[in-house]
Coordinates of C-alpha atoms in Angstrom, one line a residue:
M1 CA 106.6 -198.8 16.9
P2 CA 103.9 -200.3 19.2
P3 CA 104.4 -199.6 22.9
S4 CA 105.1 -202.5 25.3
K5 CA 101.5 -202.2 26.6
P6 CA 98.5 -201.6 24.3
L7 CA 96.9 -199.4 26.9
P8 CA 98.9 -197.0 29.1
C9 CA 97.4 -198.2 32.3
S10 CA 99.2 -198.5 35.7
D11 CA 101.8 -201.3 36.0
E12 CA 99.7 -202.6 38.9
F13 CA 97.6 -204.3 36.2
A14 CA 99.0 -207.5 34.8
T15 CA 97.0 -207.2 31.5
P16 CA 94.8 -204.7 29.7
E17 CA 91.9 -207.0 30.4
A18 CA 92.5 -206.8 34.2
Y19 CA 92.5 -203.0 33.9
V20 CA 89.4 -202.8 31.8
A21 CA 87.5 -205.1 34.2
E22 CA 88.4 -203.0 37.3
L23 CA 87.7 -199.7 35.5
L24 CA 84.2 -200.8 34.5
A25 CA 83.5 -202.3 37.9
F26 CA 84.4 -199.2 39.8
T27 CA 82.6 -196.7 37.5
S28 CA 79.4 -198.8 37.5
T29 CA 79.2 -199.3 41.3
S30 CA 80.6 -196.2 43.0
D31 CA 77.8 -193.8 44.0
T32 CA 80.2 -191.0 44.8
W33 CA 81.9 -191.3 41.4
Q34 CA 78.6 -191.4 39.5
I35 CA 77.3 -188.4 41.4
L36 CA 80.5 -186.4 40.6
C37 CA 80.6 -187.5 37.0
G38 CA 77.3 -186.5 35.6
A39 CA 74.7 -186.0 38.4
V40 CA 75.6 -182.5 39.5
H41 CA 76.4 -179.2 37.9
V42 CA 77.5 -175.9 39.5
V43 CA 74.5 -174.1 37.9
D44 CA 72.2 -175.7 40.5
F45 CA 74.7 -175.6 43.4
F46 CA 72.7 -173.3 45.7
I47 CA 69.1 -174.0 44.7
T48 CA 68.6 -176.4 47.6
E49 CA 69.5 -176.3 51.2
P50 CA 71.9 -177.0 52.6
G51 CA 73.4 -177.2 49.1
L52 CA 75.0 -179.7 46.8
F53 CA 78.3 -179.9 48.7
Y54 CA 76.5 -181.8 51.4
A55 CA 74.3 -183.8 49.1
T56 CA 77.1 -185.0 46.8
L57 CA 80.0 -185.9 49.2
P58 CA 80.1 -188.5 52.0
A59 CA 79.4 -186.9 55.4
E60 CA 82.7 -188.0 56.8
W61 CA 84.5 -185.8 54.2
H62 CA 82.7 -182.5 54.9
A63 CA 84.6 -181.1 57.9
F64 CA 88.1 -182.0 56.6
L65 CA 87.5 -180.6 53.2
L66 CA 86.1 -177.3 54.4
S67 CA 89.0 -176.9 56.8
Q68 CA 91.6 -176.9 54.1
D69 CA 92.9 -174.5 51.5
V70 CA 91.4 -175.3 48.0
M71 CA 94.8 -175.3 46.2
A72 CA 96.2 -177.6 48.9
L73 CA 93.3 -179.9 48.3
L74 CA 94.0 -179.8 44.6
D75 CA 97.6 -180.9 45.2
F76 CA 96.3 -183.7 47.3
F77 CA 93.9 -184.8 44.6
V78 CA 96.3 -184.7 41.6
R79 CA 99.9 -184.4 42.7
D80 CA 100.8 -185.4 46.2
D81 CA 101.1 -189.0 47.5
P82 CA 97.7 -189.5 49.2
D83 CA 99.3 -191.7 51.9
T84 CA 101.9 -189.1 53.0
A85 CA 100.3 -185.7 52.2
T86 CA 100.3 -183.3 55.1
F87 CA 97.6 -180.7 55.9
A88 CA 96.9 -177.6 58.0
D89 CA 96.8 -178.0 61.7
G90 CA 98.1 -181.5 61.3
Q91 CA 94.7 -182.8 60.3
T92 CA 94.3 -186.3 58.7
P93 CA 92.0 -186.9 55.8
P94 CA 89.3 -189.5 56.2
A95 CA 90.3 -193.0 55.2
S96 CA 87.5 -193.2 52.7
L97 CA 88.6 -190.0 51.0
V98 CA 92.2 -191.3 50.7
A99 CA 90.9 -194.5 49.3
Y100 CA 88.8 -192.7 46.7
I101 CA 91.7 -190.5 45.6
K102 CA 94.0 -193.5 45.3
T103 CA 91.4 -195.4 43.2
I104 CA 91.0 -192.6 40.7
R105 CA 94.8 -192.2 40.5
R106 CA 95.2 -196.0 40.0
L107 CA 92.5 -196.3 37.3
A108 CA 93.5 -193.1 35.3
L109 CA 95.5 -193.8 32.2
R110 CA 99.1 -192.8 32.4
R111 CA 99.8 -189.5 30.7
E112 CA 103.6 -189.3 30.7
V113 CA 105.2 -189.1 27.3
T114 CA 106.6 -192.3 25.8
P115 CA 110.3 -192.8 25.7
A116 CA 110.4 -192.0 22.0
A117 CA 108.9 -188.6 22.7
A118 CA 110.8 -187.9 25.9
A119 CA 113.8 -186.4 24.1
G120 CA 111.8 -183.2 23.6
D121 CA 110.8 -181.1 20.7
E122 CA 114.4 -179.9 20.0
A123 CA 115.2 -183.4 18.8
L124 CA 112.6 -183.3 16.1
P125 CA 112.8 -181.6 12.7
P126 CA 112.1 -177.9 13.1
L127 CA 109.1 -176.2 11.5
T128 CA 110.2 -173.3 9.3
R129 CA 108.9 -169.9 10.0
T130 CA 106.7 -169.9 7.0
V131 CA 105.2 -173.3 7.8
S132 CA 104.6 -172.4 11.4
V133 CA 102.8 -169.1 10.6
G134 CA 99.6 -168.8 12.6
M135 CA 100.5 -171.5 15.1
S136 CA 100.5 -170.9 18.9
P137 CA 103.4 -172.5 20.9
K138 CA 100.9 -175.3 21.9
K139 CA 100.1 -176.0 18.2
V140 CA 103.8 -176.0 17.2
H141 CA 104.4 -178.6 19.9
E142 CA 101.5 -180.7 18.7
V143 CA 102.4 -180.5 15.0
K144 CA 106.1 -181.2 15.5
R145 CA 105.3 -184.3 17.7
F146 CA 102.5 -185.7 15.5
A147 CA 104.1 -185.1 12.2
D148 CA 107.1 -187.1 13.3
Y149 CA 104.8 -189.8 14.9
V150 CA 102.6 -190.5 11.9
T151 CA 105.5 -190.5 9.6
R152 CA 107.3 -193.2 11.6
L153 CA 104.0 -195.1 12.0
S154 CA 103.4 -194.9 8.2
S155 CA 106.8 -196.3 7.5
D156 CA 106.1 -199.3 9.8
V157 CA 102.7 -199.9 8.3
C158 CA 104.1 -199.9 4.8
G159 CA 106.9 -202.2 5.3
G160 CA 109.4 -199.5 4.4
G161 CA 110.3 -195.9 4.9
A162 CA 110.0 -193.1 2.4
D163 CA 113.6 -193.6 1.3
G164 CA 113.0 -197.3 0.6
E165 CA 115.0 -198.7 3.5
E166 CA 114.3 -202.3 4.5
V167 CA 111.9 -202.7 7.4
T168 CA 113.0 -203.7 10.8
R169 CA 111.7 -206.9 12.5
L170 CA 109.5 -204.7 14.7
S171 CA 107.9 -202.8 11.8
S172 CA 107.4 -206.0 9.9
D173 CA 105.5 -207.4 12.9
V174 CA 103.3 -204.3 13.0
C175 CA 102.2 -204.3 9.4
G176 CA 102.0 -208.1 8.8
G177 CA 105.1 -208.2 6.8
G178 CA 104.4 -205.3 4.5
A179 CA 103.3 -207.7 1.7
D180 CA 103.2 -205.1 -1.1
G181 CA 106.1 -203.0 0.2
E182 CA 104.5 -199.8 -0.9
E183 CA 104.5 -196.5 0.9
V184 CA 101.4 -194.9 2.3
T185 CA 100.5 -192.7 -0.6
H186 CA 98.4 -190.1 1.3
F187 CA 97.6 -189.0 4.8
V188 CA 93.9 -188.2 5.2
D189 CA 93.4 -185.6 7.9
F190 CA 89.9 -185.7 9.6
G191 CA 88.8 -182.2 10.5
S192 CA 92.0 -180.5 9.3
G193 CA 91.0 -177.0 10.4
Q194 CA 93.5 -174.6 9.0
N195 CA 95.7 -177.6 8.1
Y196 CA 98.7 -176.9 10.3
L197 CA 99.6 -180.6 10.4
G198 CA 99.1 -181.1 6.7
R199 CA 101.3 -178.2 5.9
A200 CA 104.1 -179.6 8.1
L201 CA 103.8 -183.1 6.5
A202 CA 103.9 -181.6 3.0
S203 CA 107.1 -179.7 3.7
E204 CA 110.7 -180.7 4.3
P205 CA 111.8 -183.1 5.6
Y206 CA 108.6 -185.2 5.2
N207 CA 107.3 -184.2 1.7
R208 CA 104.2 -186.3 2.1
R209 CA 100.9 -186.0 0.3
V210 CA 97.9 -184.9 2.4
V211 CA 94.2 -184.9 1.8
A212 CA 92.7 -182.3 4.2
V213 CA 89.0 -183.0 5.0
E214 CA 87.3 -180.0 6.5
G215 CA 83.7 -179.0 6.9
R216 CA 84.1 -175.2 7.5
Q217 CA 84.9 -173.3 4.3
R218 CA 86.4 -170.4 6.3
N219 CA 89.0 -172.8 7.6
V220 CA 89.8 -174.1 4.1
D221 CA 90.2 -170.6 2.9
A222 CA 92.5 -169.7 5.7
A223 CA 94.5 -172.9 5.2
K224 CA 95.0 -172.1 1.5
S225 CA 96.2 -168.6 2.4
Y226 CA 98.8 -170.1 4.8
D227 CA 99.8 -172.6 2.0
T228 CA 100.6 -169.6 -0.2
Q229 CA 102.6 -167.8 2.6
S230 CA 104.6 -171.0 3.3
G231 CA 105.5 -171.5 -0.4
L232 CA 103.6 -174.7 -0.8
A233 CA 101.2 -173.1 -3.3
R234 CA 101.5 -170.2 -5.6
K235 CA 99.0 -167.5 -5.9
P236 CA 96.7 -168.0 -9.0
T237 CA 98.4 -166.4 -12.0
V238 CA 96.5 -164.5 -14.6
R239 CA 97.5 -165.4 -18.2
R240 CA 95.8 -163.2 -20.7
N241 CA 95.8 -164.5 -24.2
K242 CA 93.6 -162.3 -26.3
K243 CA 93.7 -164.6 -29.3
V244 CA 92.4 -167.5 -27.3
W245 CA 89.9 -165.4 -25.4
N246 CA 88.5 -163.9 -28.6
E247 CA 88.2 -167.4 -30.1
I248 CA 86.3 -168.5 -27.0
L249 CA 83.9 -165.6 -27.2
A250 CA 83.3 -166.3 -30.9
V251 CA 82.4 -170.0 -30.1
A252 CA 80.1 -168.9 -27.3
G253 CA 78.4 -166.4 -29.7
P254 CA 75.3 -164.7 -28.3
H255 CA 75.4 -167.0 -25.2
K256 CA 78.7 -165.6 -23.9
S257 CA 77.0 -164.2 -20.8
D258 CA 75.8 -167.7 -19.9
P259 CA 78.3 -169.3 -17.6
A260 CA 77.5 -172.8 -18.8
A261 CA 77.8 -171.8 -22.5
L262 CA 81.1 -170.0 -21.8
A263 CA 82.5 -173.0 -19.9
A264 CA 81.6 -175.3 -22.9
A265 CA 83.4 -172.8 -25.2
V266 CA 86.4 -172.9 -23.0
R267 CA 86.6 -176.7 -23.1
Q268 CA 86.1 -176.7 -26.9
V269 CA 88.9 -174.2 -27.5
A270 CA 91.3 -175.2 -24.8
G271 CA 90.8 -178.9 -25.1
D272 CA 92.3 -181.0 -22.3
D273 CA 93.7 -177.9 -20.7
G274 CA 90.2 -176.4 -20.4
D275 CA 89.6 -177.8 -16.9
N276 CA 92.5 -175.6 -15.6
F277 CA 90.9 -172.4 -16.7
R278 CA 88.2 -170.5 -15.0
K279 CA 86.3 -167.3 -15.8
I280 CA 87.4 -164.2 -13.9
G281 CA 85.1 -161.1 -14.5
S282 CA 84.4 -160.9 -18.2
D283 CA 87.7 -160.5 -19.9
E284 CA 90.4 -162.7 -18.4
L285 CA 91.4 -166.3 -17.6
S286 CA 93.3 -167.6 -14.6
Y287 CA 95.4 -170.7 -14.4
T288 CA 95.9 -172.1 -10.9
A289 CA 99.1 -173.9 -10.1
E290 CA 98.7 -177.4 -8.5
A291 CA 99.7 -177.5 -4.8
P292 CA 101.2 -180.4 -2.8
L293 CA 98.1 -180.3 -0.6
Q294 CA 94.5 -181.2 -1.6
Y295 CA 91.4 -180.0 0.2
V296 CA 88.1 -181.8 0.3
S297 CA 85.3 -179.6 1.7
G298 CA 82.3 -181.2 3.4
R299 CA 81.0 -182.6 6.6
L300 CA 81.4 -186.3 7.4
D301 CA 78.5 -188.3 8.8
N302 CA 80.3 -191.6 9.3
G303 CA 83.6 -193.3 8.5
D304 CA 82.7 -194.0 4.9
L305 CA 85.3 -192.0 2.9
S306 CA 84.3 -193.3 -0.6
E307 CA 83.3 -189.8 -1.7
V308 CA 86.5 -188.3 -0.3
I309 CA 88.6 -191.0 -1.9
A310 CA 86.9 -190.5 -5.3
Q311 CA 88.1 -186.9 -5.2
I312 CA 91.8 -187.6 -4.6
D313 CA 93.9 -186.4 -7.5
G314 CA 95.5 -188.9 -9.8
G315 CA 94.9 -191.2 -12.8
E316 CA 93.2 -194.6 -12.8
E317 CA 96.4 -196.5 -12.1
E318 CA 97.4 -194.2 -9.3
K319 CA 94.0 -194.4 -7.7
R320 CA 94.1 -198.2 -7.9
R321 CA 97.3 -198.2 -5.8
L322 CA 96.1 -195.8 -3.1
K323 CA 97.3 -196.7 0.4
L324 CA 95.9 -194.2 2.9
M325 CA 96.4 -193.5 6.6
A326 CA 93.7 -191.5 8.5
M327 CA 94.9 -189.2 11.1
S328 CA 93.8 -186.3 13.3
I329 CA 95.0 -184.0 16.0
H330 CA 92.0 -183.2 18.3
S331 CA 89.1 -184.2 16.1
C332 CA 86.0 -182.9 17.8
G333 CA 83.2 -185.2 19.0
N334 CA 82.1 -188.0 16.8
L335 CA 84.7 -187.1 14.2
S336 CA 87.2 -189.2 16.2
H337 CA 84.7 -192.1 15.9
Y338 CA 84.5 -191.6 12.1
G339 CA 88.3 -191.6 11.8
I340 CA 88.6 -194.8 13.7
R341 CA 85.8 -196.5 11.9
S342 CA 87.3 -195.5 8.5
L343 CA 89.9 -198.3 9.0
V344 CA 87.3 -201.0 8.4
L345 CA 84.9 -199.1 6.1
N346 CA 87.4 -198.3 3.4
P347 CA 89.7 -200.8 1.7
E348 CA 92.2 -198.0 0.9
I349 CA 92.7 -197.0 4.6
H350 CA 95.5 -199.1 6.1
A351 CA 96.0 -197.4 9.4
V352 CA 94.5 -194.8 11.7
A353 CA 96.1 -192.5 14.3
I354 CA 93.5 -190.3 16.1
V355 CA 93.8 -187.9 19.0
G356 CA 90.4 -187.0 20.2
C357 CA 89.0 -184.0 22.1
C358 CA 85.7 -182.2 22.8
Y359 CA 84.1 -185.3 24.4
N360 CA 81.0 -183.1 25.2
L361 CA 80.3 -183.1 21.4
V362 CA 80.1 -186.9 21.2
T363 CA 76.6 -188.2 20.8
E364 CA 75.1 -191.0 22.8
K365 CA 74.3 -194.4 21.3
L366 CA 72.4 -196.1 24.1
G367 CA 70.1 -193.3 25.1
P368 CA 68.5 -192.9 28.5
P369 CA 68.7 -196.0 30.7
T370 CA 65.4 -197.9 30.9
H371 CA 66.0 -199.0 34.5
K372 CA 66.3 -197.1 37.7
H373 CA 70.1 -196.6 37.8
G374 CA 72.4 -194.2 39.6
H375 CA 72.2 -190.5 39.1
H376 CA 73.0 -190.1 35.4
L377 CA 69.7 -188.6 34.2
R378 CA 69.3 -185.8 36.7
P379 CA 67.7 -182.8 34.8
T380 CA 70.4 -180.5 36.1
L381 CA 72.0 -181.3 32.7
Q382 CA 69.2 -179.5 30.9
A383 CA 70.1 -176.2 32.4
V384 CA 73.7 -176.7 31.2
N385 CA 72.9 -177.6 27.6
G386 CA 69.5 -177.8 25.9
R387 CA 70.7 -180.5 23.5
V388 CA 71.1 -183.1 26.2
V389 CA 67.6 -184.5 26.1
H390 CA 67.5 -184.5 22.3
E391 CA 71.0 -186.2 22.0
S392 CA 70.4 -188.9 24.6
A393 CA 67.1 -189.9 22.9
R394 CA 68.7 -190.1 19.5
H395 CA 70.3 -193.5 20.0
D396 CA 72.9 -192.4 17.5
P397 CA 74.8 -195.5 16.2
Q398 CA 77.9 -193.2 15.7
G399 CA 78.0 -192.2 19.3
F400 CA 79.5 -193.5 22.6
P401 CA 80.1 -196.2 23.4
M402 CA 81.6 -197.7 20.2
S403 CA 82.7 -201.1 21.5
A404 CA 80.5 -204.1 22.1
R405 CA 82.2 -204.5 25.5
L406 CA 80.9 -201.2 26.8
S407 CA 77.6 -201.3 24.9
T408 CA 76.6 -204.5 26.7
Y409 CA 78.4 -204.2 30.0
G410 CA 76.2 -205.3 32.9
G411 CA 73.3 -206.0 30.6
H412 CA 72.6 -202.2 30.1
G413 CA 75.8 -200.8 28.8
V414 CA 77.9 -197.9 29.9
R415 CA 76.6 -194.3 29.6
A416 CA 78.2 -190.9 30.0
N417 CA 76.0 -187.9 29.8
I418 CA 77.1 -184.5 28.5
T419 CA 78.1 -183.1 31.9
A420 CA 80.4 -186.1 32.5
R421 CA 81.9 -185.8 29.1
M422 CA 82.3 -182.0 29.4
M423 CA 84.2 -182.5 32.7
A424 CA 86.4 -185.1 31.0
C425 CA 87.9 -182.2 28.9
Q426 CA 89.3 -180.7 32.1
A427 CA 93.0 -181.0 33.1
P428 CA 93.2 -180.3 36.9
Q429 CA 96.9 -181.3 36.9
N430 CA 97.6 -178.2 34.9
W431 CA 95.5 -175.7 37.0
T432 CA 97.5 -172.9 38.6
A433 CA 96.3 -170.7 41.5
S434 CA 95.5 -167.8 39.1
D435 CA 93.7 -170.0 36.6
S436 CA 91.7 -171.6 39.4
A437 CA 90.7 -168.2 40.9
L438 CA 89.3 -167.1 37.6
F439 CA 87.1 -170.0 36.8
F440 CA 86.1 -170.6 40.4
T441 CA 84.7 -167.1 40.4
R442 CA 83.0 -167.6 37.1
H443 CA 81.3 -170.7 38.3
F444 CA 80.4 -169.1 41.6
Y445 CA 78.7 -166.2 40.0
R446 CA 76.7 -168.4 37.7
A447 CA 75.5 -170.5 40.6
V448 CA 74.4 -167.5 42.6
L449 CA 72.7 -166.1 39.5
Q450 CA 70.7 -169.3 39.1
K451 CA 69.5 -168.9 42.7
I452 CA 68.5 -165.3 41.9
F453 CA 66.6 -166.5 38.8
L454 CA 64.8 -169.2 40.8
D455 CA 63.8 -166.9 43.6
R456 CA 62.5 -164.2 41.2
G457 CA 60.6 -166.6 38.9
A458 CA 62.9 -166.3 35.9
V459 CA 63.3 -170.1 36.0
H460 CA 61.3 -172.7 37.8
E461 CA 62.0 -175.8 39.8
V462 CA 62.1 -179.2 38.0
L463 CA 61.6 -182.4 40.0
F464 CA 63.1 -185.7 39.1
D465 CA 62.9 -189.1 40.4
P466 CA 62.8 -192.1 38.1
G467 CA 60.7 -194.2 40.5
A468 CA 58.5 -191.5 42.1
D469 CA 54.9 -190.4 41.4
P470 CA 55.1 -187.4 39.0
G471 CA 52.8 -185.6 41.5
A472 CA 55.0 -186.2 44.5
D473 CA 55.3 -183.5 47.0
P474 CA 58.6 -181.5 46.3
A475 CA 59.3 -181.4 50.0
T476 CA 59.8 -185.2 50.0
L477 CA 62.4 -185.2 47.3
G478 CA 66.2 -184.8 48.0
P479 CA 68.6 -182.3 46.5
L480 CA 69.7 -184.6 43.7
Q481 CA 66.1 -185.0 42.6
K482 CA 65.6 -181.3 42.0
S483 CA 66.8 -179.0 39.3
T484 CA 65.8 -175.9 37.4
S485 CA 64.4 -175.2 34.0
P486 CA 66.9 -174.9 31.1
L487 CA 68.6 -171.6 30.7
A488 CA 72.1 -171.6 29.1
I489 CA 73.6 -168.1 29.0
G490 CA 76.8 -168.9 27.1
T491 CA 79.9 -166.7 27.1
L492 CA 79.9 -163.3 28.6
P493 CA 82.7 -160.6 28.0
K494 CA 85.6 -160.9 30.4
R495 CA 84.9 -157.4 31.8
S496 CA 81.6 -158.9 33.2
Y497 CA 83.6 -160.7 35.9
H498 CA 85.8 -157.7 36.9
G499 CA 83.1 -155.6 38.4
G500 CA 81.8 -158.0 41.0
L501 CA 78.6 -159.9 41.1
P502 CA 76.3 -156.9 40.3
A503 CA 78.2 -156.3 37.0
Y504 CA 78.0 -160.0 36.1
V505 CA 74.2 -160.1 36.8
R506 CA 73.7 -157.0 34.7
A507 CA 75.7 -158.4 31.8
A508 CA 73.8 -161.7 31.9
V509 CA 70.3 -160.1 32.1
T510 CA 71.2 -157.6 29.2
K511 CA 72.3 -160.5 27.0
L512 CA 69.1 -162.5 27.8
T513 CA 67.0 -159.4 27.1
T514 CA 68.6 -158.0 24.0
S515 CA 70.3 -160.8 22.1
S516 CA 68.3 -162.2 19.2
E517 CA 69.5 -165.6 20.2
Y518 CA 67.5 -165.4 23.5
K519 CA 64.2 -163.9 22.3
K520 CA 62.2 -166.5 24.2
H521 CA 63.7 -165.3 27.5
A522 CA 63.5 -161.6 26.9
Q523 CA 60.1 -160.9 28.3
V524 CA 60.6 -163.2 31.3
M525 CA 63.8 -161.3 32.1
R526 CA 62.0 -157.9 31.8
D527 CA 59.2 -159.1 34.0
T528 CA 61.3 -160.7 36.7
M529 CA 64.7 -158.9 36.8
A530 CA 64.1 -155.3 35.7
D531 CA 63.6 -154.0 39.2
M532 CA 66.5 -155.8 40.9
S533 CA 69.0 -153.3 42.3
D534 CA 72.7 -153.7 43.0
E535 CA 71.9 -153.7 46.7
D536 CA 69.7 -156.7 46.1
V537 CA 72.5 -158.5 44.3
E538 CA 75.0 -157.6 47.0
A539 CA 72.7 -159.2 49.5
Y540 CA 72.9 -162.5 47.6
L541 CA 76.7 -162.1 47.5
A542 CA 76.9 -161.6 51.2
R543 CA 74.7 -164.7 51.8
F544 CA 76.6 -167.1 49.5
E545 CA 80.2 -165.9 49.4
P546 CA 81.1 -167.7 52.7
R547 CA 80.0 -170.9 50.9
K548 CA 82.1 -170.4 47.7
K549 CA 84.7 -172.9 49.0
E550 CA 82.0 -175.6 48.9
L551 CA 81.6 -175.1 45.1
C552 CA 85.4 -174.9 44.5
I553 CA 85.9 -178.2 46.3
V554 CA 83.1 -180.0 44.5
W555 CA 84.2 -178.6 41.1
S556 CA 87.8 -179.8 41.7
L557 CA 86.6 -183.3 42.7
M558 CA 84.4 -183.4 39.6
A559 CA 87.3 -182.6 37.3
Y560 CA 89.6 -185.1 39.1
S561 CA 87.0 -187.8 39.0
A562 CA 86.3 -187.2 35.3
T563 CA 89.8 -188.4 34.4
L564 CA 88.1 -191.8 34.4
V565 CA 85.4 -190.6 32.0
E566 CA 88.2 -189.9 29.5
A567 CA 89.7 -193.3 30.4
L568 CA 86.4 -194.9 29.5
M569 CA 86.1 -193.1 26.2
V570 CA 89.6 -193.8 25.1
T571 CA 89.5 -197.4 26.3
D572 CA 86.2 -197.9 24.4
R573 CA 87.8 -196.7 21.1
W574 CA 90.7 -199.1 21.6
L575 CA 88.3 -202.0 22.5
W576 CA 86.3 -201.3 19.3
L577 CA 89.4 -201.7 17.2
T578 CA 90.4 -205.0 19.0
E579 CA 86.9 -206.4 18.2
Q580 CA 87.2 -205.9 14.4
D581 CA 88.4 -208.9 12.4
E582 CA 90.1 -206.6 9.9
V583 CA 92.4 -205.0 12.5
R584 CA 95.8 -206.6 13.1
Q585 CA 96.9 -204.5 16.0
A586 CA 95.6 -201.6 18.1
W587 CA 97.1 -199.5 20.9
V588 CA 96.9 -196.2 22.8
E589 CA 99.9 -194.1 23.7
T590 CA 100.8 -190.6 24.6
V591 CA 102.1 -188.2 21.9
F592 CA 102.2 -184.8 23.5
D593 CA 103.5 -183.4 26.8
F594 CA 100.5 -183.2 29.1
G595 CA 101.5 -179.8 30.5
Q596 CA 101.2 -178.3 27.0
S597 CA 98.4 -180.4 25.5
P598 CA 96.4 -182.5 28.0
R599 CA 94.4 -184.4 25.3
N600 CA 97.5 -186.3 24.5
L601 CA 96.4 -189.9 23.9
V602 CA 96.5 -191.3 20.3
V603 CA 94.4 -194.3 19.4
V604 CA 96.1 -196.3 16.7
G605 CA 94.8 -199.1 14.5
V606 CA 96.7 -201.1 11.8
K607 CA 94.8 -203.2 9.3
K608 CA 95.7 -206.8 8.4
D609 CA 97.2 -207.2 5.0
G610 CA 95.3 -209.0 2.2
T611 CA 96.8 -212.4 2.9
E612 CA 95.8 -212.3 6.6
T613 CA 92.3 -211.2 5.8
E614 CA 91.8 -213.8 3.2
G615 CA 92.9 -216.5 5.6
K616 CA 90.2 -215.7 8.2

């Protein structure tokens, strides 16, 4: 089951350690990479002159990049061979740009599907129409692939498949011999959402038991509805028994309107079966059929699953023999860390298989650096998301980085702020011309709007220099040392982008003036923006539209460079597993087709068996 290499790095690296060493060395020393991965954001793109394009990129790149079509450059960044790519007018890219592109390409983790998955979805057991209800094509792809993957992994971990077949030598190696020979009894799904994966695993041909852990009740309710539609659960049936009901009412007596007294009467009359009854209205009882899936509602704060495990259905003997595997498709933020940590925090968890996403929601463990270092704390980030200062100062032990290797690297550890982590969620390899046109326009409008806000006093300039006097003259500070006060607008209706920049500005100002969520900005907006005409907005458009390409190029380079931010985060999770005494084996591999699901790397950890642990 394990791949030939525990990390899907380039074959140029002889060992995972060689790869990790070079990845850490480059990301900690390259000024250009550090600027593009966390030190700039498009919101502040035009607030300084001559602009962030010139401040962020090496001077020898400027003329070449501005002379080329943006989509041709994107091909150069992510698809073409950097050494043989051809360009308009026969131009040649600067050698330092070619070297930068090749370094990112070399250090990015390989995202091609593994040989086991290369056969395609058609080779996997199909999802029935009732099981796939509510799934998008992307979700169908993910669920089919991952249900097959974790089932095969669980068979290896257990020392035997569901049908009792003898293990192969490979699976025996993975699980330490499968000493007890028992199957994984349950899959525990972290952040199960509407439980598409659990529903597939509980159905033919897998027929596995799943504990779905989900913090949003509306998702649990929707999942149960889908369970009913798929036939995995029956609708609650109402069984009226007037004789029993009258006896219950008699036992409750004058306290029959008290829910606690009525519940006690139900238990007294119905005996052991009383727990299966619940009050509906005032005159009937309902009996709910047991479903093959179990839901545990609640938010997790760490990887300790003791409260979840205590709620798993079963008698004492069954609970004593629990053998669990934690899994997740695209668990958001720290939930991926909780799933990985559950392997060592819970004796019942024997393996984990976690595909992470939403890196921007991960908290930070190390907090702001205490030394003058790079460009990672530029306050541009405050304008993007107001939680950045709070989160970076939390020193959250559940946050990034997990591993001791990254936490102590260079004596100060590796940090990735929220902008870097947000960019790591991009997939520039999948961008089409139409997709790019839409989000380039969206980012351009937002950058021009911030310049308008600054000029009219709706926001103010913020100065930043870790080593400068707080009272320093703003004129002496460079573009990367200036930002604007926080103002996150959030999502606007799609129609706001279809009427040009004036329509966009009107929509943004209306939201900031009328939405209860933005009360603190309302009066400022009325004072500074009420008298701005469409002609005024058009003047800004005429001024900055010729420079839109600058923003498109930098955004593309930011997204491309941030593939190494994802590499750092995934590698960190793998390193943490390798550092734990309880873990026998850990690896990372691809499980989804990148074109359909770009967050396609699963982090796997397998625990040592009891004999190996005792021998340490």
